[in-house]
CSV table of C-alpha atoms in Angstrom, one decimal:
chain,number,residue,atom,x,y,z
A,1,MET,CA,4.8,0.1,7.4
A,2,ARG,CA,8.2,0.0,5.6
A,3,VAL,CA,8.7,-1.1,2.1
A,4,VAL,CA,11.7,-3.4,2.0
A,5,ALA,CA,11.6,-4.4,-1.7
A,6,ASP,CA,9.8,-4.4,-4.8
A,7,ILE,CA,10.5,-7.9,-6.3
A,8,PRO,CA,10.4,-8.1,-10.2
A,9,ASN,CA,8.1,-11.1,-11.5
A,10,PRO,CA,6.3,-11.2,-14.8
A,11,HIS,CA,3.3,-12.9,-13.3
A,12,VAL,CA,2.4,-10.8,-10.2
A,13,LYS,CA,3.4,-7.7,-8.5
A,14,ILE,CA,5.3,-8.6,-5.4
A,15,THR,CA,6.1,-6.0,-2.4
A,16,LEU,CA,7.9,-7.1,0.6
A,17,HIS,CA,7.1,-4.9,3.7
A,18,SER,CA,8.3,-4.9,7.3
A,19,TYR,CA,5.8,-3.9,10.1
A,20,ASN,CA,5.4,-4.6,13.8
A,21,GLY,CA,7.9,-7.4,14.0
A,22,LYS,CA,6.7,-9.1,10.9
A,23,TYR,CA,7.4,-9.3,7.3
A,24,LEU,CA,4.6,-9.1,4.8
A,25,ILE,CA,4.8,-10.6,1.3
A,26,LYS,CA,2.1,-8.7,-0.7
A,27,LEU,CA,1.2,-10.3,-4.1
A,28,GLU,CA,-1.1,-8.6,-6.5
A,29,LYS,CA,-2.6,-9.6,-9.9
A,30,ALA,CA,-5.4,-7.3,-11.4
A,31,ASN,CA,-7.9,-6.4,-8.6
A,32,LEU,CA,-6.8,-9.3,-6.4
A,33,GLU,CA,-4.2,-9.5,-3.7
A,34,GLN,CA,-2.7,-12.0,-1.3
A,35,ILE,CA,-0.6,-11.2,1.9
A,36,TYR,CA,1.4,-13.6,3.8
A,37,LYS,CA,2.8,-12.6,7.2
A,38,ILE,CA,6.0,-14.0,8.7
A,39,GLU,CA,7.5,-13.3,12.1
A,40,GLU,CA,10.9,-11.6,11.8
A,41,THR,CA,12.2,-14.2,14.1
A,42,GLU,CA,11.3,-17.1,11.7
A,43,VAL,CA,13.7,-16.0,8.9
A,44,ASN,CA,17.2,-14.8,8.6
A,45,GLY,CA,16.5,-11.2,7.8
A,46,ASP,CA,15.4,-9.7,4.4
A,47,GLU,CA,17.4,-12.3,2.5
A,48,GLY,CA,15.7,-15.1,4.4
A,49,VAL,CA,12.3,-13.9,3.2
A,50,LEU,CA,13.4,-13.3,-0.3
A,51,GLU,CA,14.5,-17.1,-0.4
A,52,LEU,CA,10.9,-18.1,0.3
A,53,ILE,CA,9.7,-16.6,-2.8
A,54,ASP,CA,10.8,-19.3,-5.1
A,55,ASP,CA,9.2,-20.7,-8.4
A,56,GLU,CA,7.0,-23.2,-6.7
A,57,PHE,CA,5.6,-20.6,-4.3
A,58,ILE,CA,4.8,-18.3,-7.1
A,59,GLU,CA,3.2,-21.1,-9.2
A,60,ALA,CA,1.1,-21.8,-6.1
A,61,VAL,CA,0.2,-18.2,-5.8
A,62,VAL,CA,-0.8,-17.8,-9.4
A,63,ASN,CA,-3.0,-20.8,-9.2
A,64,ARG,CA,-4.7,-19.4,-6.1
A,65,PHE,CA,-5.2,-16.1,-8.1
A,66,VAL,CA,-7.0,-18.1,-10.7
A,67,ASP,CA,-9.2,-19.8,-8.1
A,68,MET,CA,-10.0,-16.4,-6.6
A,69,ARG,CA,-10.9,-14.8,-9.8
A,70,ASP,CA,-13.1,-17.9,-10.7
A,71,ALA,CA,-14.9,-17.7,-7.4
A,72,PHE,CA,-15.5,-13.9,-7.7
A,73,VAL,CA,-16.8,-14.2,-11.3
A,74,SER,CA,-19.1,-17.0,-10.3
A,75,THR,CA,-20.7,-15.0,-7.5
A,76,ILE,CA,-21.1,-11.8,-9.8
A,77,ARG,CA,-22.8,-14.1,-12.3
A,78,ARG,CA,-25.2,-15.5,-9.6
A,79,HIS,CA,-26.2,-12.1,-8.5
A,80,ASN,CA,-26.7,-10.3,-11.8
């Protein structure tokens, strides 16, 4: 797996990878991560992938991290 770019963002750590004919957008916050896979043929190179990572996408990702954290905290509480 090749790291294409580390994309600065104040809310999440974003790393763009290339692997096996796909781009992987890896987003991390605390102990959670989300990975989105895109066929290389669906975008116009590295720049095409970077265009997808806009403010609206980041907002949705951050909201999903909140949901993920809430779900995990809830299950921990149920089982303690």
